[in-house]
Every structure is written in C-alpha cells, then in structure tokens.
mmCIF file with all atom_site columns, C-alpha atoms in Angstrom:
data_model
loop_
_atom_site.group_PDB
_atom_site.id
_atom_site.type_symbol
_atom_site.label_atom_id
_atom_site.label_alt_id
_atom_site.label_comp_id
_atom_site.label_asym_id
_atom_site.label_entity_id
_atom_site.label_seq_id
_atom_site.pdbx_PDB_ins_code
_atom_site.Cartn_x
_atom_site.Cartn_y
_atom_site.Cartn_z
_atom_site.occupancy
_atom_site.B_iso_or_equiv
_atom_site.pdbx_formal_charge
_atom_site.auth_seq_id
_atom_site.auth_comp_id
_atom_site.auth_asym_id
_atom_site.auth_atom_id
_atom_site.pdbx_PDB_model_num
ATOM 1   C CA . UNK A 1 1   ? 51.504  35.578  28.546  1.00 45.00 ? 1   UNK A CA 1
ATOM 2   C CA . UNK A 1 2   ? 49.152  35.175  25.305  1.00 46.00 ? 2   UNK A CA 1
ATOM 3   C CA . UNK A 1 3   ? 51.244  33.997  22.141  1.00 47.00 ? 3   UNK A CA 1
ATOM 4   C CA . UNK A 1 4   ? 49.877  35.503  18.430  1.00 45.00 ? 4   UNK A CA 1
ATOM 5   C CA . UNK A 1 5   ? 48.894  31.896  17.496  1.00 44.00 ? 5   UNK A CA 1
ATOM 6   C CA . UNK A 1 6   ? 45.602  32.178  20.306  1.00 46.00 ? 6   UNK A CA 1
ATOM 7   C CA . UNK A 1 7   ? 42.447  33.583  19.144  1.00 46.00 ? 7   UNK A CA 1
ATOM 8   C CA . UNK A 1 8   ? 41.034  36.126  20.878  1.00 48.00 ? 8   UNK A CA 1
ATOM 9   C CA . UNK A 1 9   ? 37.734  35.756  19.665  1.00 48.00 ? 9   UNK A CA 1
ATOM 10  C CA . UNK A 1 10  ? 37.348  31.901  21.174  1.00 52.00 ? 10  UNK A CA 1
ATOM 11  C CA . UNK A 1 11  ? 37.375  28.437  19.117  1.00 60.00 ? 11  UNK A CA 1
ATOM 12  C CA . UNK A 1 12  ? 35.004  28.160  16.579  1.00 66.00 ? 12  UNK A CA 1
ATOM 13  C CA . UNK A 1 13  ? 32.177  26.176  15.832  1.00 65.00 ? 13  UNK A CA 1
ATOM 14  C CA . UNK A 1 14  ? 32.586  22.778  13.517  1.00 72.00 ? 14  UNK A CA 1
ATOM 15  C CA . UNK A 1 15  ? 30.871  22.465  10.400  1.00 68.00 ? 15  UNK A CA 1
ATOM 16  C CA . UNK A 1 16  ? 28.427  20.133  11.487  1.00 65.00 ? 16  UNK A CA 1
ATOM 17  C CA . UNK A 1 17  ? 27.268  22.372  14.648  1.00 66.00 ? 17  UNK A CA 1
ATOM 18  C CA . UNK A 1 18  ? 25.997  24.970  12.078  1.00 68.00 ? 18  UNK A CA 1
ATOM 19  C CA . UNK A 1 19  ? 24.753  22.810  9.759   1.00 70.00 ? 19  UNK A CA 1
ATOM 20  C CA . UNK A 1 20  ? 22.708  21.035  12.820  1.00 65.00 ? 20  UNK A CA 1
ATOM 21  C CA . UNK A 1 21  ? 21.758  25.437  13.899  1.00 67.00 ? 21  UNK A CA 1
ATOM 22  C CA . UNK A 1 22  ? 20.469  26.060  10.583  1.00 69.00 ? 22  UNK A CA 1
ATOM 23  C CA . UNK A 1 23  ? 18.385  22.764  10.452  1.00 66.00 ? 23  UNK A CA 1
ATOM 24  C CA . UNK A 1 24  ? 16.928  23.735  13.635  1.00 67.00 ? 24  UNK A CA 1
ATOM 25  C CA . UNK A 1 25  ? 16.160  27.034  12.427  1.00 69.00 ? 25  UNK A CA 1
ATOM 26  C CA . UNK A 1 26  ? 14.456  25.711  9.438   1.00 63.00 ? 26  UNK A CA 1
ATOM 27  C CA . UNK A 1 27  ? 12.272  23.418  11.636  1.00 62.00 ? 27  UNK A CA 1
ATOM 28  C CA . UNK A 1 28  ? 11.373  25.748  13.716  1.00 61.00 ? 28  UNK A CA 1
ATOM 29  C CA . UNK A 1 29  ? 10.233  28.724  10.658  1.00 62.00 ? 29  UNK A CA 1
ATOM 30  C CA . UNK A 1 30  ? 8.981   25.234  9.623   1.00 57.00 ? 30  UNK A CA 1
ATOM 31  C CA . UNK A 1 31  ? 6.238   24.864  12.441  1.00 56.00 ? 31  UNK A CA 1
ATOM 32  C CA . UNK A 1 32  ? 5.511   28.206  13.122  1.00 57.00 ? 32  UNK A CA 1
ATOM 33  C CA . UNK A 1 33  ? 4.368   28.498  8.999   1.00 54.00 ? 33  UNK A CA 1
ATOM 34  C CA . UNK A 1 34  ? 2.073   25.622  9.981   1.00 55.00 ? 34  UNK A CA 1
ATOM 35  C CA . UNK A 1 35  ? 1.067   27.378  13.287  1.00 53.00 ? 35  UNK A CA 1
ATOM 36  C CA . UNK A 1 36  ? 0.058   30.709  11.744  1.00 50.00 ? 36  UNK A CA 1
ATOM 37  C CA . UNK A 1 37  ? -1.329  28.722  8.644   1.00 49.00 ? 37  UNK A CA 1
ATOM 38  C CA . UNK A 1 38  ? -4.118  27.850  10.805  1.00 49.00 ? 38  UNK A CA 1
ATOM 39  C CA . UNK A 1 39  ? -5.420  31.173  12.100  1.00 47.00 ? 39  UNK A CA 1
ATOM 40  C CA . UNK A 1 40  ? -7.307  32.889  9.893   1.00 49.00 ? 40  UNK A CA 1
ATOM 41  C CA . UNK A 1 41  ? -6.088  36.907  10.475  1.00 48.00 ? 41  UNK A CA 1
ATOM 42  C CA . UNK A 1 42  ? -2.833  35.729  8.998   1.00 47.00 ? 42  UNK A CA 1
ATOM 43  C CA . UNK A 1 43  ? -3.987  34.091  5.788   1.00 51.00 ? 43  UNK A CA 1
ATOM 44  C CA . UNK A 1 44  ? -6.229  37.692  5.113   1.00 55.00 ? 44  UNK A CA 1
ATOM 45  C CA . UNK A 1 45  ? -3.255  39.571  5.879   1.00 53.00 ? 45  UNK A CA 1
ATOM 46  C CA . UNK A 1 46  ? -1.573  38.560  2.595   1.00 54.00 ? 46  UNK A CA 1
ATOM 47  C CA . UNK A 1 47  ? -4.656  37.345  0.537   1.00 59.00 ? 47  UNK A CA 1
ATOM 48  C CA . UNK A 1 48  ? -6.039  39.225  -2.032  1.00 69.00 ? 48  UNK A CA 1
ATOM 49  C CA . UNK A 1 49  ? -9.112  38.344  -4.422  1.00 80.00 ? 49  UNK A CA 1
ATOM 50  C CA . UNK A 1 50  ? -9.870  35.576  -6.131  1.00 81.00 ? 50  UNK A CA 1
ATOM 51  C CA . UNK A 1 51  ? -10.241 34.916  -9.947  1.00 85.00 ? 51  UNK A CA 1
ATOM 52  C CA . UNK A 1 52  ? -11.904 31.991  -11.737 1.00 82.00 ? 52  UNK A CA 1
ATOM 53  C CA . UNK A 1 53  ? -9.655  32.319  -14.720 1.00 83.00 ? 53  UNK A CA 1
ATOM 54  C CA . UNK A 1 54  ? -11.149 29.251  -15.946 1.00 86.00 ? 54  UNK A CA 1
ATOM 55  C CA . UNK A 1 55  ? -11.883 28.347  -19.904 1.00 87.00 ? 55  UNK A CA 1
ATOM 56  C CA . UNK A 1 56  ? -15.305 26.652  -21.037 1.00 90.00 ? 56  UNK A CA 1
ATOM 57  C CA . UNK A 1 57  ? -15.605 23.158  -20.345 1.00 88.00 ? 57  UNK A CA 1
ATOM 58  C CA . UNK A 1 58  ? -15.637 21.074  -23.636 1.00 87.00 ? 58  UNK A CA 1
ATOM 59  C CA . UNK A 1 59  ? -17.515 18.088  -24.339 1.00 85.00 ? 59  UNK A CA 1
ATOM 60  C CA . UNK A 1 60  ? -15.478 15.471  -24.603 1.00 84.00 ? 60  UNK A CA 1
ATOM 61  C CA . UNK A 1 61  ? -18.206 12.240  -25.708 1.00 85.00 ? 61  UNK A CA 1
ATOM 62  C CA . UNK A 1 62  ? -22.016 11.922  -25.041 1.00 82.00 ? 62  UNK A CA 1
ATOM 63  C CA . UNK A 1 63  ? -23.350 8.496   -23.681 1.00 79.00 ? 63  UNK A CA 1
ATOM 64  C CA . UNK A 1 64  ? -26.804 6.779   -24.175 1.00 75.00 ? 64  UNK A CA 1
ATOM 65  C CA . UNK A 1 65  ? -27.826 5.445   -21.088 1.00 77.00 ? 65  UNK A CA 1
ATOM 66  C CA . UNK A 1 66  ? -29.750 2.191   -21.185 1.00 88.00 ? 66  UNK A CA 1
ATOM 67  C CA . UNK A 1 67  ? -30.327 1.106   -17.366 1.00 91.00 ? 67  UNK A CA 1
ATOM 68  C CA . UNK A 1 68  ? -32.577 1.635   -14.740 1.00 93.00 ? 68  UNK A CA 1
ATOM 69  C CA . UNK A 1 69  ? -31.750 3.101   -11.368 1.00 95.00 ? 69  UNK A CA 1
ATOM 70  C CA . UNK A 1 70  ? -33.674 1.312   -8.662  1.00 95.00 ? 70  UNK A CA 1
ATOM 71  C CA . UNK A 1 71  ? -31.138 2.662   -5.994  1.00 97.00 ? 71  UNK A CA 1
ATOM 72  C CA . UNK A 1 72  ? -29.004 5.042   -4.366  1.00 97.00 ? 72  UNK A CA 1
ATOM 73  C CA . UNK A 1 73  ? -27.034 4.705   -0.941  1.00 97.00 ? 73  UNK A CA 1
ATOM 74  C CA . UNK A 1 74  ? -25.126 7.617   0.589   1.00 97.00 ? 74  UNK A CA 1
ATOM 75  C CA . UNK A 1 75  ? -22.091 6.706   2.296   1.00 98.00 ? 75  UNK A CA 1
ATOM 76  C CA . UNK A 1 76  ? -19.681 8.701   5.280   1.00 97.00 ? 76  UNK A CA 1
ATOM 77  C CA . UNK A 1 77  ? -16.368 7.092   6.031   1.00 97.00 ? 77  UNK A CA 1
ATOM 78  C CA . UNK A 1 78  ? -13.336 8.581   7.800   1.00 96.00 ? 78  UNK A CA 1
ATOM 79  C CA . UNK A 1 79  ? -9.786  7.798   6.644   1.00 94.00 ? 79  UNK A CA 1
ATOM 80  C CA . UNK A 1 80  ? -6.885  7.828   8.903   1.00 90.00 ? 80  UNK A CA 1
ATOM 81  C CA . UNK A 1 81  ? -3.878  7.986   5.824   1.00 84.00 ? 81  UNK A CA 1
ATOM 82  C CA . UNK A 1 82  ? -0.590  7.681   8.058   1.00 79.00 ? 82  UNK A CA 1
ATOM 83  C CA . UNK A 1 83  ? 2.917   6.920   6.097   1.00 79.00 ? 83  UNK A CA 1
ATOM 84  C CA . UNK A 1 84  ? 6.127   6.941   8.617   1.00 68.00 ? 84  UNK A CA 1
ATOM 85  C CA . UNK A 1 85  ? 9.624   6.579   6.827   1.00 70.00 ? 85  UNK A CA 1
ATOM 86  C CA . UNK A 1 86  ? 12.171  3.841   7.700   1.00 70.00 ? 86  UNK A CA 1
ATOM 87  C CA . UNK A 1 87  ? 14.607  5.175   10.355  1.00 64.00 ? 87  UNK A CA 1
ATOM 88  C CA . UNK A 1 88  ? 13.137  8.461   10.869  1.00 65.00 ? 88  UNK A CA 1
ATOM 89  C CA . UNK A 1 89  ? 10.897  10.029  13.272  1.00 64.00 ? 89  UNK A CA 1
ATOM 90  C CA . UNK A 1 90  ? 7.700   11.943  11.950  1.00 58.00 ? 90  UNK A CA 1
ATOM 91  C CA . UNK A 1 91  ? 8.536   15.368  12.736  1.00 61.00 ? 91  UNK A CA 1
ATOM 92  C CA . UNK A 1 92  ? 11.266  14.692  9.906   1.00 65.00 ? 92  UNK A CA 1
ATOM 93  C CA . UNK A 1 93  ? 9.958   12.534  7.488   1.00 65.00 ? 93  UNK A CA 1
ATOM 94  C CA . UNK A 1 94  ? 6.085   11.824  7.407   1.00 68.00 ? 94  UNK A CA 1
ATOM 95  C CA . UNK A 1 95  ? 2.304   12.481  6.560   1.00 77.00 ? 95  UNK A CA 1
ATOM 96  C CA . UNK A 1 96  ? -0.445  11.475  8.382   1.00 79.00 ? 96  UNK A CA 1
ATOM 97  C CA . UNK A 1 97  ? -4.086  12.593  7.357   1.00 87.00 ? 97  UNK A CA 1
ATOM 98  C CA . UNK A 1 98  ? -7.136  12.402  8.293   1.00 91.00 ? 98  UNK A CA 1
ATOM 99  C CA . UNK A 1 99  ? -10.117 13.116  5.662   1.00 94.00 ? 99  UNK A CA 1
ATOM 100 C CA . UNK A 1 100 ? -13.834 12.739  5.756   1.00 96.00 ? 100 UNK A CA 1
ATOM 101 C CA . UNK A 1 101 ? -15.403 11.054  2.487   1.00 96.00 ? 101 UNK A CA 1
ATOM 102 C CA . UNK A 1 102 ? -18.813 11.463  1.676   1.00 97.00 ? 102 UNK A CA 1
ATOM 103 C CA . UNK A 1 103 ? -20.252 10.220  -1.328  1.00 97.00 ? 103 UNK A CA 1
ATOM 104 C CA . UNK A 1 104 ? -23.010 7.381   -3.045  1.00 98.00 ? 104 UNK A CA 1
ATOM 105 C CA . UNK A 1 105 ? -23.616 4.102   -4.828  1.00 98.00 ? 105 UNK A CA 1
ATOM 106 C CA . UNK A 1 106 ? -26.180 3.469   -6.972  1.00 97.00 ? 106 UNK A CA 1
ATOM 107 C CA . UNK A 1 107 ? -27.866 0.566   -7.880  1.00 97.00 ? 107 UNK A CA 1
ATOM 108 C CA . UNK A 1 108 ? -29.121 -0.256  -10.926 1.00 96.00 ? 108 UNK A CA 1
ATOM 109 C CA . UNK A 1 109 ? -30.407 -2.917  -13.640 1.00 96.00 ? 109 UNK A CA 1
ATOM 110 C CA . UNK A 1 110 ? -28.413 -3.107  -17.143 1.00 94.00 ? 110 UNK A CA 1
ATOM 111 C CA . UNK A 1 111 ? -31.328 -2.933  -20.055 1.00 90.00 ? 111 UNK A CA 1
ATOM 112 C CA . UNK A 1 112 ? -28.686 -2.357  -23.072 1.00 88.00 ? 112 UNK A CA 1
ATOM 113 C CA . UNK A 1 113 ? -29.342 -6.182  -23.990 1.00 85.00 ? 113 UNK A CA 1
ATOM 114 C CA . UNK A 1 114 ? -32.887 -6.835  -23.371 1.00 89.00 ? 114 UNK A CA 1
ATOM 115 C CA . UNK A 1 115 ? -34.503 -8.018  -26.568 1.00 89.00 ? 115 UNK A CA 1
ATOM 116 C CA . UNK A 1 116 ? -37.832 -9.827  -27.261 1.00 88.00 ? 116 UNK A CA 1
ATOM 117 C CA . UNK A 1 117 ? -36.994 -13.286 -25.968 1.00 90.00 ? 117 UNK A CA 1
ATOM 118 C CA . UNK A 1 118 ? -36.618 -11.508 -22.007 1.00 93.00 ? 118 UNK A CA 1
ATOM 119 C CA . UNK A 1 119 ? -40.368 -10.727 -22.488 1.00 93.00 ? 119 UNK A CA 1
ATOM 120 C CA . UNK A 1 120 ? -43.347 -13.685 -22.705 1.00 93.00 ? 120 UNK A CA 1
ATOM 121 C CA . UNK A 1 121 ? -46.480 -12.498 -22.836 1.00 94.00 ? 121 UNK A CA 1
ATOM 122 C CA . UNK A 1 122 ? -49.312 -15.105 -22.710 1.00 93.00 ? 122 UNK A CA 1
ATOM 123 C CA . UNK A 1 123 ? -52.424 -14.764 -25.645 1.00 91.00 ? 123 UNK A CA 1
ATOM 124 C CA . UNK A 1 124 ? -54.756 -13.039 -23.771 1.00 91.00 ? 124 UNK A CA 1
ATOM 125 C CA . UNK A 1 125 ? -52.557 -10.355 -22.628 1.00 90.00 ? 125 UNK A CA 1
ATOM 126 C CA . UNK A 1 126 ? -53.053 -10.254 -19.369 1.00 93.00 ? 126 UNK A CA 1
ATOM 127 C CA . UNK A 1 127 ? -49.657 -12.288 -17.995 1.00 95.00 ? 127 UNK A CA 1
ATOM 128 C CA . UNK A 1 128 ? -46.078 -11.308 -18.096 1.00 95.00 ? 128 UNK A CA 1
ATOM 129 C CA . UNK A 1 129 ? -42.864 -12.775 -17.646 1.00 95.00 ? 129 UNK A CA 1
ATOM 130 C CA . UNK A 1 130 ? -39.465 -10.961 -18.260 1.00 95.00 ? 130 UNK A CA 1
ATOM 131 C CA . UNK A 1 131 ? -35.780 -11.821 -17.213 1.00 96.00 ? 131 UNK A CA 1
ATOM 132 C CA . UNK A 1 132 ? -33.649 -9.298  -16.397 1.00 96.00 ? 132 UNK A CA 1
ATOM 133 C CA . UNK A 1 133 ? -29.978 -9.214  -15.869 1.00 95.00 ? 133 UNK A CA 1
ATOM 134 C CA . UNK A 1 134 ? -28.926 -9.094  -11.808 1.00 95.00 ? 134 UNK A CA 1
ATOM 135 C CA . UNK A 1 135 ? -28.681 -4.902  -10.416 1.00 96.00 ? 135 UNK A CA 1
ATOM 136 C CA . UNK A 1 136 ? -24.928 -4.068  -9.982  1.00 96.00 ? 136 UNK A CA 1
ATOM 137 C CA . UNK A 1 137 ? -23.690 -1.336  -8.148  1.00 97.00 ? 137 UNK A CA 1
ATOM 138 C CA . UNK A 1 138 ? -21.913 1.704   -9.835  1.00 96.00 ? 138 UNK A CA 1
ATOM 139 C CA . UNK A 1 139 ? -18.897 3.292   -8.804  1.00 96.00 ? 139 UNK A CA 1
ATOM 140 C CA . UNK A 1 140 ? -18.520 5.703   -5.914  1.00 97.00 ? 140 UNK A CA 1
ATOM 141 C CA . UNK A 1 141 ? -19.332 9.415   -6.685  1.00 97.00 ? 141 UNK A CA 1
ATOM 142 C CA . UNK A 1 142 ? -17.486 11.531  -3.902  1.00 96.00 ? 142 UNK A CA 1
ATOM 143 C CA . UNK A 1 143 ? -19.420 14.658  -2.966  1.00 97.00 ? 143 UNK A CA 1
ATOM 144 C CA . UNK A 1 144 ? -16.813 17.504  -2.729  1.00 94.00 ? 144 UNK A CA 1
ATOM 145 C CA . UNK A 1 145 ? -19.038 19.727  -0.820  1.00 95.00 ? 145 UNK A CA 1
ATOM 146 C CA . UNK A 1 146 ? -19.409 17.309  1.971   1.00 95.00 ? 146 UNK A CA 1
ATOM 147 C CA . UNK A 1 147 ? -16.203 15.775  1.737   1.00 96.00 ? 147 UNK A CA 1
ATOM 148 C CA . UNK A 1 148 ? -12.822 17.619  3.365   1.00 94.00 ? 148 UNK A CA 1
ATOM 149 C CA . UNK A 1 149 ? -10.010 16.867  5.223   1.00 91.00 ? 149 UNK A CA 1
ATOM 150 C CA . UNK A 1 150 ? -9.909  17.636  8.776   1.00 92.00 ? 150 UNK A CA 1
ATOM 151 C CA . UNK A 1 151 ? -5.944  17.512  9.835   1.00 86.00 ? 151 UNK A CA 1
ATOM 152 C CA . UNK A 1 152 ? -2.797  17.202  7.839   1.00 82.00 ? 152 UNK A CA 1
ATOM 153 C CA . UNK A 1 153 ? 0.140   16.215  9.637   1.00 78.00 ? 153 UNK A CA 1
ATOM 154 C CA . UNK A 1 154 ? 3.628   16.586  7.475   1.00 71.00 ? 154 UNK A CA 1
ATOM 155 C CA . UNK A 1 155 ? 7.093   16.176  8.524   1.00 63.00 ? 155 UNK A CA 1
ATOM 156 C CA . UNK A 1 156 ? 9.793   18.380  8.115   1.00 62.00 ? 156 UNK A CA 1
ATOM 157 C CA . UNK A 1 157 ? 11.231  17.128  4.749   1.00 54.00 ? 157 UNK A CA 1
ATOM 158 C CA . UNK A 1 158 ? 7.375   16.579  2.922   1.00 54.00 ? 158 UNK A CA 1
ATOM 159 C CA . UNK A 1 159 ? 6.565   20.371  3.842   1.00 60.00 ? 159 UNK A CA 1
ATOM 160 C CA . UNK A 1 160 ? 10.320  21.208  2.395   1.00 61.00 ? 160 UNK A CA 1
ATOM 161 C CA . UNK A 1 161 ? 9.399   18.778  -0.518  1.00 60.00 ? 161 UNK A CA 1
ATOM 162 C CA . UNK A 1 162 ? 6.075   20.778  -1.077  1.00 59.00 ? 162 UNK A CA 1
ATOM 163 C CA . UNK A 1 163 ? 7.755   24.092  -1.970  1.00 52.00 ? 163 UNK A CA 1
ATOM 164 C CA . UNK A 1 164 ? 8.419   22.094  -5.285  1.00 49.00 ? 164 UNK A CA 1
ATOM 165 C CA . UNK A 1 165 ? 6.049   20.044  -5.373  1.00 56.00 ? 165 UNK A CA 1
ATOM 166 C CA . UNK A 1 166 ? 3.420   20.949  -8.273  1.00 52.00 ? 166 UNK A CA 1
ATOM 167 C CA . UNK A 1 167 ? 0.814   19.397  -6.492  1.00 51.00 ? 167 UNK A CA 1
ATOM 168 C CA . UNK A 1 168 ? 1.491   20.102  -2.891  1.00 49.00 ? 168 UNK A CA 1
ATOM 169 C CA . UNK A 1 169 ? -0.808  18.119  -0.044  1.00 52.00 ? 169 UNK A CA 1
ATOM 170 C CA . UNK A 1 170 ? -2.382  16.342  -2.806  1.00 64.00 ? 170 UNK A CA 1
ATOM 171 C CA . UNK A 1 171 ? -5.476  14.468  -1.340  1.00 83.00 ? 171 UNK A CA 1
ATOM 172 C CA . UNK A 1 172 ? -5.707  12.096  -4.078  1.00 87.00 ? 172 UNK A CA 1
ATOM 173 C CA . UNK A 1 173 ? -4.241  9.144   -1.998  1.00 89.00 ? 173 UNK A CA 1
ATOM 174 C CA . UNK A 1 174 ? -7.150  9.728   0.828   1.00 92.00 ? 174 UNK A CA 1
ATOM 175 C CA . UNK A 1 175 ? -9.840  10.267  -2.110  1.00 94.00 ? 175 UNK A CA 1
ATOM 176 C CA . UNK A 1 176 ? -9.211  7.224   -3.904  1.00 94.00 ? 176 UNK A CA 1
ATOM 177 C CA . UNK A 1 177 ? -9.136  5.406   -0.449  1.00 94.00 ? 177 UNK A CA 1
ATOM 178 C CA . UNK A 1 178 ? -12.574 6.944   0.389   1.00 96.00 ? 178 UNK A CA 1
ATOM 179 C CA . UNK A 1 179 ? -14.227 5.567   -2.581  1.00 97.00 ? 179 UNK A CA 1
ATOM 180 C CA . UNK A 1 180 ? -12.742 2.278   -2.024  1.00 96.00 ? 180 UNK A CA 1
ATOM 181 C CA . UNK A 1 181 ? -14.075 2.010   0.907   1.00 97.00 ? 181 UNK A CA 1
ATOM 182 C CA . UNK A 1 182 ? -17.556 3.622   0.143   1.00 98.00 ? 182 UNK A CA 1
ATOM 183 C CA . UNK A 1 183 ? -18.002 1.200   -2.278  1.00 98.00 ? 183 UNK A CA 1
ATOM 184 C CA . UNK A 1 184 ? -16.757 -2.164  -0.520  1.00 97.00 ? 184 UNK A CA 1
ATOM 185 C CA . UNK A 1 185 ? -19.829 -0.806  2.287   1.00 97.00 ? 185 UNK A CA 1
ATOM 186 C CA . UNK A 1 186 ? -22.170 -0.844  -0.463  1.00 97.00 ? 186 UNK A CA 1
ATOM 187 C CA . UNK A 1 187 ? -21.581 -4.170  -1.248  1.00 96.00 ? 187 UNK A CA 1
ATOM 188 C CA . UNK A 1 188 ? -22.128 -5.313  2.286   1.00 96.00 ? 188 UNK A CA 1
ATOM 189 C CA . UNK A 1 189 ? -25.513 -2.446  2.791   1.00 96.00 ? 189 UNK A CA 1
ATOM 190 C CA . UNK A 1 190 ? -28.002 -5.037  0.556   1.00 95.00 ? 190 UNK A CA 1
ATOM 191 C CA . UNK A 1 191 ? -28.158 -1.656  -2.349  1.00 97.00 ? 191 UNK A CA 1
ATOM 192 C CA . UNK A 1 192 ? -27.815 -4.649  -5.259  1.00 96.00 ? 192 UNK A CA 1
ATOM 193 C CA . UNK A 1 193 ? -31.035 -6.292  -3.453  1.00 96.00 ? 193 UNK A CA 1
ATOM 194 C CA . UNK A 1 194 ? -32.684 -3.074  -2.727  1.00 97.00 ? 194 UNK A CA 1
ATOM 195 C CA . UNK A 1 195 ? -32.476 -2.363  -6.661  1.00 97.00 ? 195 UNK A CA 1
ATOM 196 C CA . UNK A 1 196 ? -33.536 -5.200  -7.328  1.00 97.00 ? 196 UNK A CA 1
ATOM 197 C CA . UNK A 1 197 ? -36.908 -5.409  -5.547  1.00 96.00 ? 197 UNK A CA 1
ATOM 198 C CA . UNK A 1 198 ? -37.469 -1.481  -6.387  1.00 97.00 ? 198 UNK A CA 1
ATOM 199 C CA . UNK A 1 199 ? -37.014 -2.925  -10.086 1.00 96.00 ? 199 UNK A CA 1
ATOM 200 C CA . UNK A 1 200 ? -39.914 -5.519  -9.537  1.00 96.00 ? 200 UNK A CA 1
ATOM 201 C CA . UNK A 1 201 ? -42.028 -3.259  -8.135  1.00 96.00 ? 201 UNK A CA 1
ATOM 202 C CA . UNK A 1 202 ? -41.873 -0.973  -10.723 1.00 95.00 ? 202 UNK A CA 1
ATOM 203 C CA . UNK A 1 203 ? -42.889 -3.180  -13.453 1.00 95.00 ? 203 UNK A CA 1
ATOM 204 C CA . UNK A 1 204 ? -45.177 -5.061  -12.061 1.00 95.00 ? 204 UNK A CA 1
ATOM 205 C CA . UNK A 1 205 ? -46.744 -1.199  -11.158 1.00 95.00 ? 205 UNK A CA 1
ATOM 206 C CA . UNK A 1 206 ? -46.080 -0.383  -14.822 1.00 93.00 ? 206 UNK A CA 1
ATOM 207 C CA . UNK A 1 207 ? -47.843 -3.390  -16.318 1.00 94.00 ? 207 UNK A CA 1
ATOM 208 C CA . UNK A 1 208 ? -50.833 -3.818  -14.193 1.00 94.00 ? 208 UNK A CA 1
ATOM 209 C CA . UNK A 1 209 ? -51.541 -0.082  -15.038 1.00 94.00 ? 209 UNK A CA 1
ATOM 210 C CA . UNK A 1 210 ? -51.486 -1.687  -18.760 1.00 93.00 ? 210 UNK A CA 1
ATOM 211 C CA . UNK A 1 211 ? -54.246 -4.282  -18.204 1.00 93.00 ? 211 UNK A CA 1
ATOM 212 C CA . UNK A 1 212 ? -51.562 -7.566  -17.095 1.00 94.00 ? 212 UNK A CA 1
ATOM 213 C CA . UNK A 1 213 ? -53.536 -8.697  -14.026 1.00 94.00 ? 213 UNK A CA 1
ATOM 214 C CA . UNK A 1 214 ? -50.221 -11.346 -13.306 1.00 95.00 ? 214 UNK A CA 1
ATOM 215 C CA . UNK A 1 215 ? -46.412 -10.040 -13.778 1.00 95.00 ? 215 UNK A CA 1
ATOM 216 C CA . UNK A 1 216 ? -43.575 -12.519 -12.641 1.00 96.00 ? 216 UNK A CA 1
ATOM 217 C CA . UNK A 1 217 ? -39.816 -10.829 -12.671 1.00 96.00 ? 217 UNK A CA 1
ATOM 218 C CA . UNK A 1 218 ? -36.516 -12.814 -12.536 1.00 95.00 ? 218 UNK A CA 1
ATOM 219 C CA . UNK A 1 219 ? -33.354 -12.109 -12.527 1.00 95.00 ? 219 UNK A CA 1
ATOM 220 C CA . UNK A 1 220 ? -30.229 -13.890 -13.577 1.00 88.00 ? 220 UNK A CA 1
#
C-alpha cells in the first residue's frame, strides 16, 4: 500500500547531477561550434559581405634614414605555443597553437655619424681609407601574407572566456615569439658579415669608378 508521502514521479536528481548535465551540454555545443567552424558551407551560411569601414591612415612622424642596407635574410620558423593549467586537463582549461612565421632581417651599416676624420684620402687622390661602424641587424619584419596559423587548440573555459574576450584567439603571443626567434637565427645565419662584405664591395666599386685605383675598408 503506497502512503501520500511517496512520489510518484521517482526521486529526483541532486543539484550537482544537473549542474555536471548542463556542463556536459555546454562542452559538447562547445565542440561541435569548433567542428562546424571548420567547414566552410557553415561559415557562408550566416556570412554576409564585408566592409572596410576603415578611416585614413595619419602620419604620425617622418624619419631620415642615414644607413646603408647591405643585407636582407628571409626567415620561416614554426611555433608550437602550448599553455596547460595546473590541475586541469586540456579539454577544460588550455591553448595550444601552432603558427607559421615568416618574415626578414636586414643588415645594415649605421652612416648617421660618419664625419671627415672616417675618410683619408692620400694627395694624389688615388687611395682611400674609411672606417665604418660594424653592420647590425634590424628587427624582424613579419610578413602577414605568408605568415598564419595552422591549428588552434582551446579548452573549454578559454573558448567560454572568448565570448568576452575583446580580443578573442589573439595571436600576439605566437607573433612576438616568431620574431624572436627569426631574429636570434639571423644572428647565427652570418647576415651582420654578409652586410658587411656587400658594404666593402660597394665602395670600393663606387670609388674606383671615381679614379681611387686602392680603397681599404674597416670596420670597428
């Protein structure tokens, strides 16, 4: 015999067995918004067209350039960006990304501070000596048009977190590491000595073609 106080409808579910449903559910909308993300019907189904609703660029300061370029190296490196989060697993909380950087070095010879003493020129004209300061390398220019990431893995909480994020799957952190690594290869390719002999070559070109039968060019 059933008494009033049973429930005809069965016990029900603790608080913490829907909470754990809905955070399922959310994982799993969670994934399949990645999934579909990657085909490209489903990304046309919703787009629409695109406006450059851009204003001029302005000119912020203008530069007088007082160095030669003897060099330029062009650089591919592939970064593998992971970050895993203390305790958690990375379907939860994660990023790992993996981004081709392209870009180049230049190398090239500081002429700002020349003045007379870096030149010696014998009486007859027809030897020259001049000192110049050693070629350093410049700083990495990425190419965006040849640079891109490949894959972006996020966990469950960063792709949450992008929603309001106002720079969602920022690349900055895999851009900056690019550079830093283009530019500790150029250090190691020989560009600074490549510069350098390009730089001697084209004075000693330079001044011949003015009558100096000897040139010498040092550096330091």
């Amino acid at each position: 015999m059933e008494t009033s106080s049973e429930r005809t409808g069965g016990a029900r579910r603790p608080w913490w067995a829907r909470i754990a449903v809905a955070l399922a559910v959310v994982a799993v909308l969670a994934v399949l918004v990645g999934q579909f993300g990657r085909v490209s019907w489903f990304g046309d189904l919703f787009g629409g067209p695109t406006r450059d609703r851009s204003g001029p660029a302005l000119l912020k300061s203008l530069q007088d350039m007082h160095r030669y370029e003897a060099a330029v190296g062009n650089f591919q490196v592939v970064v593998d960006l992971e970050k895993d989060a203390a305790f958690l697993p990375d379907a939860i909380r994660g990023t790992r990304t993996l981004y081709v950087g392209a870009g180049s070095v230049s190398g090239y010879v500081d002429l700002g501070a020349l003045d007379e003493g870096n030149v010696t020129v014998d009486a007859d004209r027809t030897a020259a000596t001049i000192r110049l300061p050693r070629p350093v390398l410049g700083a990495t220019a990425l190419d965006p048009e040849r640079s891109y990431a490949v894959s972006k893995q996020r966990g469950l909480l960063d792709r949450i977190g992008d929603l309001f994020s106002d720079n969602p799957a920022g690349e900055q952190a895999v851009q900056k590491l690019a550079a830093q690594h283009i530019q500790e290869a150029a250090r190691d390719s020989g560009l600074a000595e490549r510069a350098e002999q390009n730089t001697t070559s084209m004075l000693e070109g330079l001044l011949r073609s003015l009558g100096f039968r000897t040139v010498h060019v040092s550096y330091g």
